[in-house]
Amino acid sequence: MAEITYREAVRRALVEEMRRDERVFIMGEEVGVWGGTYAVTRGLLDEFGEKRVRDTPISELVIAGAAVGAAMNGLRPVAEIMTVNFALLSLDAIVNHAAKVHYMFGGQFHCPMVLRTTAGWGQLSATHSQTFENYFAHVPGLKVIMPGTPKDAYGLLKSAIRDPDPVVFIEHTHLYRVRGEVPDEEFTLPIGRSEIKRPGRDVTVVAYSRMLQEALRAADELAKEGIECEVVDIPTLRPLDLEPIIRSFQKTYRAVLATEQWLGYGLDAEIAAQIYEHAFDYLDAPIRRVTARPVPLPYSRELEQMALPGKEEIKQAVLDVLR
Amino acid sequence: MIQVQTEEGVLSTFDRETLLSWYRQMILIRRVEEEAAAAYQRGHIGGFLHLYIGEEAVAVGALNALRPDDNVVVHYRDHGHALARGLPARAVMAELFGKATGCSRGKGGSMHLADATKRFWGGYAIVGGQMALAAGIALADQYAGHDRLTICFFGDGATNNGYFLESMNLAAVWKLPVIWVCENNAYGMGTAVERASAVTEIYRKACAYDTPAERINGQDVLEVYAAVRRAADYVRAGHGPYFVEAVTYRYRGHSMGDPERYRSKDEVEEWARQDPIERFKRFLIEEGVPLEILESIHAEVEEEVQDAVRFAAESPPPPAEALWEDVYANPPADDPFLLPPEVAALP
């Protein structure tokens, strides 16, 4: 089993799926000659050529909309939107078209497309540092994946490409260099499965994407103090596999929900509502949420760090729910 | 056989039956729309209802210039295109009535008619949205090496938003096999073209994308046919997209319940004097088609339309299970959001 980076895992999934299925192609800004803004698609143009690795104009709306049409008419597009901030310009094509064409025409058309994009930050200030997974996860008809490990990124992207439904696949720029074990033999992982990434008895910590890594680090440190966190990863945000979350909570009676979203109407609020609805009687302490501060992200390094959540906030929240 | 003359000379020779079938389609569209309006007033049709009355020559002329395996993508004023494409009047009317027997199984309604078996990819109701889809549908055929083309209809209003720019540009950059047909009916909802667009001759916008374009009389079915044939020859030869602006007019409001404060009765009457059906009828009579043949077509269409209304009225609504069907093609078994709460309860 090789230890590879998250970036390599995504690239491996893309390459394997393109070799496997002639219908799979990539389109997006700078995916070809440049090799991908985050170097994910480097080398793909050489192997697959311009027909299948298509540089587009800076036209987020038609990138997403043309992917919908191409998917309806038999292809398996993997459309890349450079960052999820720019995906706001694609939103109509995703919400009003990708998510609708199957249902609204009575099941006559399918939309097997993947929209790959990134969350992340790094002194990029207000308009380049956001994370909008809840915008997409709110929409019936879409599937939304936000993997937190190389293995999940690989296995879930392959499943997303093969799935007959539209999938929004959000990578995290801070995870691209994270290394993890990915089996050498080809495999896929099922969409819509939550997973206990670290078992524990004291507090349930639900996290995904970069916050999964932060939660695992927090759990390591808390373990030295005798506190055992059960870290539940939700790499698929929609459809949500609720059962592992509820089962864990029924064991620990306490939960911390960690996300990079702003406080207010985020993924965390939905998870909390589901826990209240399904396991109210097990509640021993109010659920704590670890989120970004609800401000536009500032440029200054010091202010930016203050705005974003991480390992320390998770540790504090765990201690709070145990108090 | 009937020879059709244009300024350039003889356009084409048609057998009489072909031209009569176009006439029949135009009558069918008009009568379906009139009956739809009546059914709407009686409360059988809900939501928005956008009628195509006055614009029949565009859909009929254009779609008859294409092959049956070419792709059709339409805006939300889509009944005429559906009928011209050969969707049964029953399936169209039943969809307007929201019935299980509708072409979209009662899930889409007036704005979302579709028939995958006829490569009629549907009516779309976000202005311009269908243009991006059309680019993608055309891309898939180009990618697969098919010589099908995609025709995409949109209104004058759509040419002012981002979908138009991005789709026109991408189609031109990638030489996608698309015929863009702008149905310029003078108003985007209630706003006149000259109040909304810096360029009122819409076809001139195509030059920004180096796409050949022409402006034609959309009330003349023969002229529409000729233009789309030229477009199809160009596009199918692999030259990339082609743009046709069909100048036309809708007699009815934007949708039902439009107070029509933005235009005068005189203006509507002036356009009605250039009615596309009357115009084509005069042509056919001049070419020697006996009036009784045209009258028999009217009678036949009348029967078909009445049958469609009856069928729609008598059809059942979609069953309750349909509410949850087709949200996903590959639905997760245990999605807590997709199950009624009593089913979603965990042990």
XYZ file of C-alpha atoms in Angstrom:
670
model
C 0.000 0.000 0.000
C 1.460 3.323 -1.057
C 1.323 6.543 0.872
C 0.357 9.237 -1.589
C -0.867 12.807 -1.367
C -4.468 13.858 -1.639
C -3.554 15.607 -4.901
C -2.050 12.408 -6.305
C -5.099 10.467 -5.166
C -7.445 12.775 -7.073
C -5.227 12.657 -10.142
C -4.996 8.867 -9.987
C -8.785 8.590 -9.854
C -9.157 10.907 -12.851
C -6.537 9.095 -14.922
C -7.902 5.652 -14.152
C -11.470 6.646 -14.956
C -10.426 8.312 -18.202
C -8.524 5.185 -19.222
C -11.460 3.010 -18.266
C -14.220 4.985 -19.976
C -13.858 6.928 -23.210
C -16.885 9.039 -22.267
C -15.084 10.647 -19.340
C -13.519 14.002 -20.142
C -12.319 17.040 -18.217
C -13.235 20.630 -18.906
C -12.384 23.747 -16.973
C -10.148 26.756 -16.605
C -6.431 25.950 -16.897
C -6.932 22.200 -16.659
C -4.886 21.478 -19.780
C -1.827 23.466 -20.828
C -1.326 24.939 -17.355
C -1.827 21.556 -15.709
C -4.466 22.694 -13.256
C -4.317 25.689 -10.955
C -3.534 23.282 -8.108
C -1.567 20.941 -10.378
C -4.153 18.198 -10.023
C -4.533 17.635 -13.777
C -0.813 17.945 -14.581
C 0.177 15.509 -17.294
C -3.362 14.666 -18.337
C -3.284 16.744 -21.506
C -0.224 14.814 -22.689
C -1.870 11.469 -22.118
C -5.403 12.210 -23.255
C -5.139 15.124 -25.682
C -7.200 18.240 -26.211
C -10.406 16.420 -26.937
C -10.593 14.985 -23.461
C -8.741 17.608 -21.439
C -10.433 20.818 -22.493
C -9.299 24.269 -21.473
C -12.283 26.587 -21.305
C -12.691 30.321 -21.286
C -13.307 31.911 -17.870
C -16.989 31.115 -18.166
C -18.157 29.320 -15.067
C -21.795 29.386 -16.063
C -21.341 27.610 -19.366
C -18.711 25.247 -17.985
C -21.340 23.892 -15.622
C -24.236 24.243 -18.053
C -22.436 22.569 -20.941
C -21.447 19.768 -18.579
C -25.137 19.229 -17.870
C -25.956 19.039 -21.579
C -23.003 16.780 -22.355
C -23.981 14.480 -19.493
C -27.583 14.319 -20.680
C -26.367 13.380 -24.140
C -24.197 10.466 -23.108
C -20.852 11.773 -21.863
C -19.378 11.696 -18.350
C -18.057 15.219 -17.898
C -15.781 16.163 -15.043
C -16.127 19.930 -15.007
C -13.642 21.824 -12.901
C -14.477 25.142 -11.322
C -11.234 26.555 -9.981
C -12.629 27.430 -6.551
C -16.013 27.156 -4.956
C -16.110 30.960 -4.778
C -16.345 31.048 -8.559
C -18.934 28.285 -8.501
C -21.413 30.954 -7.438
C -21.330 31.980 -11.092
C -22.261 28.392 -11.990
C -24.990 28.132 -9.439
C -27.936 28.412 -11.819
C -26.621 25.676 -14.071
C -26.057 23.433 -11.066
C -29.209 24.116 -9.062
C -31.744 24.851 -11.788
C -30.451 22.434 -14.376
C -28.115 19.691 -13.132
C -30.273 18.992 -10.104
C -33.553 19.208 -12.002
C -33.355 17.542 -15.405
C -33.934 14.033 -14.104
C -36.964 14.838 -11.969
C -38.612 17.624 -13.914
C -38.899 15.642 -17.143
C -40.246 12.581 -15.358
C -37.006 10.595 -15.363
C -36.336 10.816 -19.111
C -32.853 12.287 -18.798
C -29.851 11.543 -16.623
C -27.146 13.967 -15.588
C -24.039 11.914 -14.776
C -21.643 14.810 -14.278
C -19.082 15.691 -11.656
C -18.336 19.265 -10.773
C -14.930 19.356 -9.110
C -14.037 22.455 -7.177
C -11.999 23.557 -4.169
C -12.488 25.165 -0.804
C -9.543 26.682 1.030
C -7.875 29.872 2.105
C -4.470 31.389 2.730
C -4.475 35.182 2.872
C -6.699 35.313 -0.175
C -9.142 37.615 1.601
C -12.876 37.936 1.357
C -13.891 36.591 -2.045
C -11.422 33.713 -2.483
C -11.652 31.997 0.892
C -15.166 30.738 1.275
C -16.720 27.319 1.594
C -20.245 26.847 0.276
C -20.946 23.133 0.587
C -24.229 23.812 2.349
C -25.480 25.770 -0.690
C -25.239 22.577 -2.734
C -26.098 20.101 0.011
C -29.412 21.895 0.434
C -30.546 20.911 -3.045
C -32.486 17.689 -3.703
C -31.069 16.063 -6.819
C -27.449 16.882 -6.079
C -24.924 14.684 -4.357
C -22.199 16.500 -2.470
C -18.853 15.018 -1.486
C -16.095 16.672 0.521
C -13.403 14.099 1.252
C -10.908 14.522 4.083
C -8.315 11.850 3.236
C -6.447 10.716 0.106
C -8.136 7.324 0.218
C -11.616 8.846 0.346
C -10.755 11.384 -2.333
C -9.646 8.572 -4.643
C -12.434 6.095 -3.968
C -15.233 8.624 -3.899
C -14.160 10.522 -7.001
C -14.188 7.272 -8.948
C -17.670 6.508 -7.683
C -18.797 10.060 -8.444
C -17.637 9.764 -12.051
C -19.520 6.463 -12.440
C -22.670 7.666 -10.708
C -25.695 8.529 -12.864
C -26.477 11.641 -10.800
C -24.792 15.047 -10.655
C -22.113 15.208 -7.981
C -20.476 18.328 -6.552
C -17.031 17.214 -5.404
C -15.260 19.746 -3.212
C -11.563 19.296 -2.529
C -9.670 21.360 0.019
C -6.535 23.191 -1.059
C -4.916 22.609 2.349
C -5.334 18.886 1.971
C -3.558 18.551 -1.376
C -0.239 17.895 0.352
C -1.661 15.633 3.049
C -0.369 12.095 2.684
C -2.295 8.946 3.420
C -2.375 5.289 2.586
C -4.247 4.334 -0.559
C -4.303 0.671 -1.611
C -2.438 0.032 -4.848
C -5.188 -2.051 -6.370
C -8.113 -0.221 -7.890
C -11.218 0.268 -5.723
C -14.190 2.559 -5.290
C -15.909 3.756 -2.149
C -19.683 4.049 -1.907
C -21.221 7.511 -2.019
C -23.354 8.261 1.022
C -21.377 6.507 3.722
C -20.179 8.104 6.943
C -17.268 6.448 8.673
C -15.835 6.323 12.159
C -12.256 7.361 11.532
C -11.247 7.016 15.152
C -13.246 5.086 17.745
C -13.777 6.529 21.218
C -16.207 6.437 24.098
C -16.417 9.973 25.493
C -17.440 12.516 22.859
C -18.660 12.199 19.252
C -16.838 14.615 16.959
C -18.419 14.953 13.523
C -16.156 16.510 10.900
C -15.294 16.461 7.193
C -12.696 17.778 4.766
C -9.865 19.724 6.457
C -11.705 19.739 9.775
C -11.505 15.952 9.805
C -7.734 16.230 9.937
C -7.995 18.851 12.667
C -10.410 16.659 14.612
C -8.084 13.644 14.384
C -5.204 15.761 15.695
C -7.362 17.119 18.486
C -8.399 13.559 19.358
C -4.746 12.444 19.496
C -3.880 15.207 21.919
C -6.971 14.711 24.073
C -6.239 10.985 24.278
C -3.043 11.848 26.144
C -5.272 13.466 28.764
C -7.464 10.385 28.926
C -10.325 11.739 26.805
C -11.374 9.440 23.982
C -13.113 11.166 21.068
C -15.024 9.177 18.473
C -14.368 10.974 15.200
C -17.123 10.450 12.639
C -16.235 11.522 9.115
C -19.028 12.517 6.739
C -17.230 12.629 3.376
C -20.617 12.570 1.645
C -22.706 15.506 2.809
C -25.682 14.596 0.647
C -27.035 11.948 0.772
C -26.148 11.977 4.446
C -25.456 8.669 6.147
C -26.856 9.513 9.526
C -26.709 6.171 11.247
C -23.025 6.151 12.323
C -23.504 9.628 13.795
C -26.577 8.628 15.765
C -25.081 5.308 16.915
C -21.976 7.091 18.113
C -23.996 9.718 19.915
C -26.119 7.068 21.604
C -22.836 5.766 23.047
C -21.193 9.059 24.044
C -24.220 11.295 24.763
C -22.153 14.284 23.682
C -21.310 15.808 20.328
C -19.016 18.395 18.799
C -19.613 19.363 15.170
C -16.665 20.803 13.282
C -16.864 22.657 9.976
C -15.087 25.498 8.216
C -18.431 27.036 7.372
C -19.541 30.251 8.970
C -21.631 30.015 12.075
C -25.238 30.263 10.992
C -27.334 28.002 8.739
C -24.396 25.708 8.010
C -23.901 21.939 7.695
C -23.386 21.797 11.458
C -26.896 23.078 12.106
C -28.377 20.280 10.012
C -26.372 17.584 11.799
C -27.402 19.038 15.156
C -31.057 19.023 14.139
C -30.787 15.400 13.037
C -29.241 14.410 16.370
C -32.001 16.210 18.273
C -34.667 14.536 16.143
C -33.247 11.038 16.344
C -31.508 10.852 19.723
C -32.964 13.545 21.964
C -33.217 11.193 24.919
C -29.481 10.545 24.835
C -28.508 14.183 25.136
C -26.268 14.842 28.157
C -24.970 18.251 27.121
C -25.796 20.877 24.535
C -24.215 20.098 21.169
C -21.213 22.349 20.511
C -20.372 23.700 17.094
C -16.906 24.633 15.908
C -17.148 26.939 12.902
C -15.528 29.887 11.196
C -16.350 33.292 12.657
C -19.178 34.749 10.596
C -17.183 37.563 8.992
C -15.861 37.993 5.452
C -12.356 36.555 5.652
C -9.795 39.328 6.227
C -6.418 39.478 4.503
C -4.170 40.087 7.523
C -2.547 36.839 8.634
C -3.345 37.566 12.271
C -6.993 38.368 11.620
C -7.377 35.436 9.258
C -6.140 32.995 11.887
C -8.609 34.430 14.365
C -11.460 33.891 11.938
C -10.829 30.227 11.142
C -11.470 27.160 13.268
C -8.943 24.435 13.972
C -7.653 21.804 16.337
C -7.561 24.041 19.414
C -11.215 25.059 19.101
C -12.197 21.435 18.722
C -10.275 20.484 21.863
C -11.907 23.296 23.794
C -15.363 22.305 22.557
C -14.772 18.693 23.623
C -13.765 19.848 27.081
C -16.849 22.082 27.196
C -19.319 19.285 26.441
C -17.629 17.070 29.047
C -17.846 19.711 31.743
C -44.986 19.430 -56.755
C -44.672 22.991 -55.644
C -41.638 25.142 -56.353
C -40.829 27.728 -53.734
C -39.301 30.945 -55.036
C -37.125 33.280 -53.049
C -35.293 36.454 -54.050
C -32.291 34.264 -54.805
C -34.289 32.079 -57.113
C -35.851 28.669 -56.677
C -35.409 27.466 -53.141
C -36.678 24.005 -53.363
C -39.288 21.788 -54.783
C -41.733 20.246 -52.371
C -44.412 17.750 -52.866
C -47.747 19.109 -51.853
C -48.129 16.670 -48.970
C -45.012 18.033 -47.263
C -46.263 21.592 -47.360
C -49.698 20.503 -46.219
C -48.110 18.713 -43.259
C -46.467 21.981 -42.258
C -49.787 23.730 -42.569
C -51.350 21.049 -40.433
C -48.687 21.502 -37.739
C -49.274 25.248 -37.662
C -53.015 24.775 -37.283
C -52.483 22.132 -34.637
C -50.244 24.444 -32.620
C -52.715 27.295 -32.791
C -55.678 25.160 -31.840
C -53.842 23.437 -28.992
C -52.861 26.854 -27.654
C -56.410 28.191 -27.910
C -57.768 25.150 -26.113
C -55.012 25.418 -23.499
C -56.027 29.019 -22.836
C -59.624 27.940 -22.425
C -58.659 25.076 -20.127
C -56.583 27.496 -18.095
C -59.605 29.765 -17.674
C -61.619 26.764 -16.519
C -58.933 25.988 -13.923
C -57.610 22.784 -15.473
C -54.141 24.208 -16.057
C -52.201 25.949 -13.315
C -49.048 27.989 -12.958
C -47.693 29.896 -15.925
C -48.964 29.272 -19.421
C -46.985 30.897 -22.234
C -48.760 30.659 -25.559
C -47.026 30.437 -28.923
C -49.908 31.881 -30.926
C -48.532 34.097 -33.688
C -45.098 32.466 -33.704
C -46.047 29.125 -35.277
C -44.047 29.606 -38.472
C -40.770 29.699 -36.582
C -40.960 26.288 -34.920
C -42.592 24.637 -37.920
C -40.242 26.098 -40.515
C -37.151 25.439 -38.443
C -37.814 21.910 -37.241
C -38.909 20.706 -40.670
C -35.556 21.833 -42.020
C -33.751 19.355 -39.767
C -33.337 15.624 -39.481
C -35.420 13.697 -36.972
C -32.265 12.733 -35.074
C -31.080 16.326 -34.631
C -31.401 17.705 -31.121
C -33.992 20.293 -30.127
C -33.607 22.499 -27.046
C -36.208 25.113 -26.228
C -37.192 27.909 -23.860
C -40.323 27.811 -21.735
C -42.706 28.879 -24.545
C -42.279 25.364 -25.785
C -45.664 23.909 -26.810
C -45.270 24.803 -30.471
C -41.834 23.264 -30.776
C -43.021 20.105 -29.031
C -45.908 19.700 -31.445
C -43.793 20.550 -34.482
C -41.340 17.907 -33.329
C -44.134 15.384 -33.347
C -44.987 15.007 -29.684
C -48.578 13.777 -29.572
C -51.134 16.472 -28.756
C -52.433 14.121 -26.067
C -49.085 13.961 -24.276
C -48.670 17.738 -24.511
C -52.158 18.565 -23.258
C -51.960 15.978 -20.480
C -48.721 17.550 -19.305
C -50.387 20.972 -19.211
C -53.122 19.377 -17.124
C -50.473 17.913 -14.794
C -51.453 14.338 -15.465
C -49.509 11.062 -15.209
C -49.940 10.594 -18.964
C -48.176 13.866 -19.751
C -44.932 13.807 -21.706
C -43.035 14.652 -18.501
C -45.343 12.509 -16.367
C -46.951 15.571 -14.851
C -43.716 16.689 -13.201
C -42.775 19.470 -15.588
C -45.867 21.269 -16.780
C -46.186 23.827 -19.548
C -42.604 25.060 -19.350
C -40.943 21.643 -19.258
C -42.247 19.494 -22.082
C -39.800 16.848 -23.239
C -39.533 13.618 -25.164
C -36.206 11.831 -25.040
C -37.239 9.415 -27.801
C -37.591 12.354 -30.205
C -34.384 14.038 -29.034
C -36.607 16.843 -27.854
C -34.467 17.769 -24.843
C -37.038 19.914 -23.173
C -38.262 23.377 -22.452
C -36.235 25.328 -19.918
C -37.499 28.171 -17.812
C -34.438 30.053 -16.654
C -33.910 32.596 -19.411
C -30.866 31.545 -21.441
C -30.146 28.422 -19.419
C -30.974 26.136 -22.305
C -28.217 27.729 -24.378
C -25.508 26.293 -22.138
C -27.208 22.899 -22.180
C -27.464 23.042 -25.968
C -23.726 23.715 -26.183
C -23.126 20.639 -24.053
C -25.534 18.453 -26.001
C -23.802 19.513 -29.209
C -20.414 18.891 -27.634
C -21.394 15.316 -26.814
C -22.281 14.647 -30.462
C -19.143 16.310 -31.748
C -17.102 14.293 -29.223
C -18.742 11.032 -30.266
C -18.324 11.787 -33.956
C -22.029 12.002 -34.780
C -23.139 14.384 -37.520
C -26.242 15.397 -35.603
C -26.683 19.066 -34.895
C -28.452 20.857 -32.088
C -30.977 23.612 -32.609
C -31.540 25.914 -29.672
C -34.397 28.411 -29.441
C -34.417 31.435 -27.160
C -36.090 34.811 -27.015
C -34.793 38.328 -27.577
C -34.701 38.756 -23.813
C -32.184 35.933 -23.411
C -29.614 37.780 -25.483
C -28.945 40.193 -22.647
C -27.744 37.799 -19.992
C -24.586 35.862 -19.288
C -25.781 32.528 -20.582
C -26.016 34.048 -24.066
C -22.496 35.430 -24.042
C -20.847 32.398 -22.512
C -22.699 29.868 -24.659
C -22.278 31.753 -27.935
C -18.590 32.182 -27.218
C -17.901 28.602 -26.199
C -19.832 27.211 -29.152
C -17.779 29.360 -31.504
C -14.428 28.618 -29.858
C -15.098 24.872 -30.000
C -16.948 25.001 -33.347
C -19.899 23.198 -31.846
C -22.675 22.040 -34.195
C -25.368 24.422 -32.968
C -28.007 26.461 -34.747
C -28.984 29.346 -32.507
C -32.491 30.594 -33.236
C -33.489 33.828 -31.592
C -37.240 34.256 -31.656
C -37.415 38.014 -31.502
C -41.030 38.623 -30.551
C -40.364 42.269 -29.679
C -40.717 41.961 -25.928
C -38.871 40.291 -23.093
C -41.930 39.799 -20.936
C -43.209 43.400 -21.003
C -40.011 45.226 -21.863
C -39.582 46.181 -25.500
C -36.362 45.164 -27.215
C -35.313 48.779 -27.679
C -35.674 49.406 -23.963
C -33.623 46.341 -23.027
C -30.986 45.819 -25.669
C -28.391 48.279 -26.924
C -28.591 46.479 -30.257
C -32.147 46.017 -31.496
C -31.233 43.944 -34.529
C -30.331 40.955 -32.434
C -28.482 39.093 -35.178
C -25.747 41.737 -35.036
C -24.725 40.434 -31.617
C -23.483 37.239 -33.247
C -20.592 39.082 -34.871
C -19.000 39.364 -31.423
C -18.567 35.608 -31.593
C -17.628 35.503 -35.259
C -20.757 33.455 -35.880
C -22.532 33.928 -39.218
C -25.992 35.343 -38.694
C -29.058 36.436 -40.549
C -32.305 38.169 -39.766
C -35.428 36.778 -41.338
C -39.172 37.192 -41.372
C -40.331 34.718 -38.771
C -43.935 34.971 -39.984
C -43.055 33.265 -43.255
C -42.665 29.553 -42.745
C -40.884 29.155 -46.076
C -38.354 31.812 -45.225
C -37.705 30.208 -41.842
C -37.290 26.838 -43.485
C -34.846 28.250 -46.021
C -32.732 29.998 -43.405
C -32.504 26.969 -41.147
C -31.620 24.774 -44.119
C -28.742 27.127 -44.904
C -27.756 27.036 -41.252
C -27.944 23.250 -41.107
C -25.773 22.840 -44.203
C -23.176 25.161 -42.718
C -23.205 23.583 -39.273
C -23.238 19.998 -40.463
C -20.238 20.702 -42.632
C -18.303 21.285 -39.415
C -17.919 25.065 -39.643
C -19.310 25.705 -36.159
C -22.440 27.497 -35.007
C -24.851 29.612 -37.060
C -27.291 32.246 -35.857
C -30.797 32.969 -37.113
C -32.888 35.839 -35.812
C -36.544 35.206 -36.629
C -38.594 38.374 -36.275
C -41.966 37.336 -34.967
C -44.726 38.350 -32.602
C -46.882 36.782 -29.934
C -50.523 37.806 -30.052
C -51.318 36.795 -26.507
C -49.799 38.141 -23.323
C -46.450 36.975 -22.021
C -48.375 34.448 -19.982
C -51.989 34.205 -18.909
C -53.064 37.207 -16.867
C -50.726 39.662 -18.570
C -52.409 43.126 -18.403
C -50.491 44.145 -21.559
C -49.845 47.717 -20.524
C -46.690 47.767 -22.590
C -48.271 47.621 -26.047
C -51.292 48.903 -27.915
C -54.201 47.005 -29.424
C -53.348 48.607 -32.761
C -49.905 47.089 -32.663
C -51.295 43.599 -32.010
C -53.828 44.045 -34.813
C -51.141 45.218 -37.198
C -49.159 42.025 -36.563
C -52.265 39.888 -36.817
C -52.630 41.152 -40.397
C -49.322 39.395 -41.126
C -50.521 36.198 -39.547
C -48.197 33.296 -40.421
C -51.021 30.814 -40.935
C -53.076 33.139 -43.154
C -49.961 33.963 -45.128
C -49.124 30.331 -45.734
C -52.739 29.552 -46.543
C -52.760 32.250 -49.251
C -49.588 30.801 -50.670
C -51.021 27.298 -50.818
C -54.209 28.491 -52.482
C -52.209 30.472 -55.029
C -50.284 27.283 -55.721
C -53.529 25.587 -56.524
C -54.358 23.719 -53.352
C -58.152 23.447 -53.232
C -59.776 25.127 -50.271
C -61.627 21.984 -49.326
C -58.335 20.194 -48.697
C -57.337 22.912 -46.242
C -60.746 22.722 -44.628
C -60.453 18.992 -44.194
C -57.136 19.561 -42.450
C -58.847 21.971 -40.069
C -61.545 19.402 -39.336
C -58.978 16.680 -38.726
C -56.954 18.902 -36.391
C -60.111 19.875 -34.565
C -60.822 16.238 -33.832
C -57.266 15.656 -32.650
C -57.346 18.661 -30.335
C -60.702 17.781 -28.822
C -59.472 14.249 -28.312
C -56.351 15.588 -26.595
C -58.381 17.742 -24.222
C -60.656 14.813 -23.409
C -57.674 12.549 -22.870
C -56.017 15.088 -20.581
C -59.180 15.652 -18.579
C -59.834 11.942 -18.141
C -56.245 10.942 -17.336
C -55.337 10.291 -13.699
C -53.014 12.573 -11.772
C -49.581 11.151 -10.969
C -49.694 8.644 -8.102
C -48.464 9.788 -4.685
C -45.261 7.713 -5.035
C -44.276 9.887 -7.968
C -43.494 12.690 -5.515
C -40.389 10.781 -4.375
C -39.436 9.241 -7.697
C -36.641 10.458 -9.931
C -35.038 12.881 -7.503
C -32.011 10.687 -8.124
C -31.352 8.106 -10.815
C -29.350 6.159 -8.251
C -31.137 6.993 -5.028
C -29.497 6.205 -1.721
C -31.510 3.675 0.237
C -31.420 5.544 3.518
C -31.169 9.263 2.768
C -32.860 10.878 5.772
C -33.942 13.800 3.609
C -35.660 11.680 1.006
C -37.776 9.593 3.318
C -40.936 10.616 5.101
C -40.081 11.126 8.814
C -41.879 8.014 10.034
C -39.785 5.890 7.673
C -36.553 7.742 8.382
C -36.755 7.058 12.124
C -33.714 5.106 13.178
C -33.968 2.144 15.527
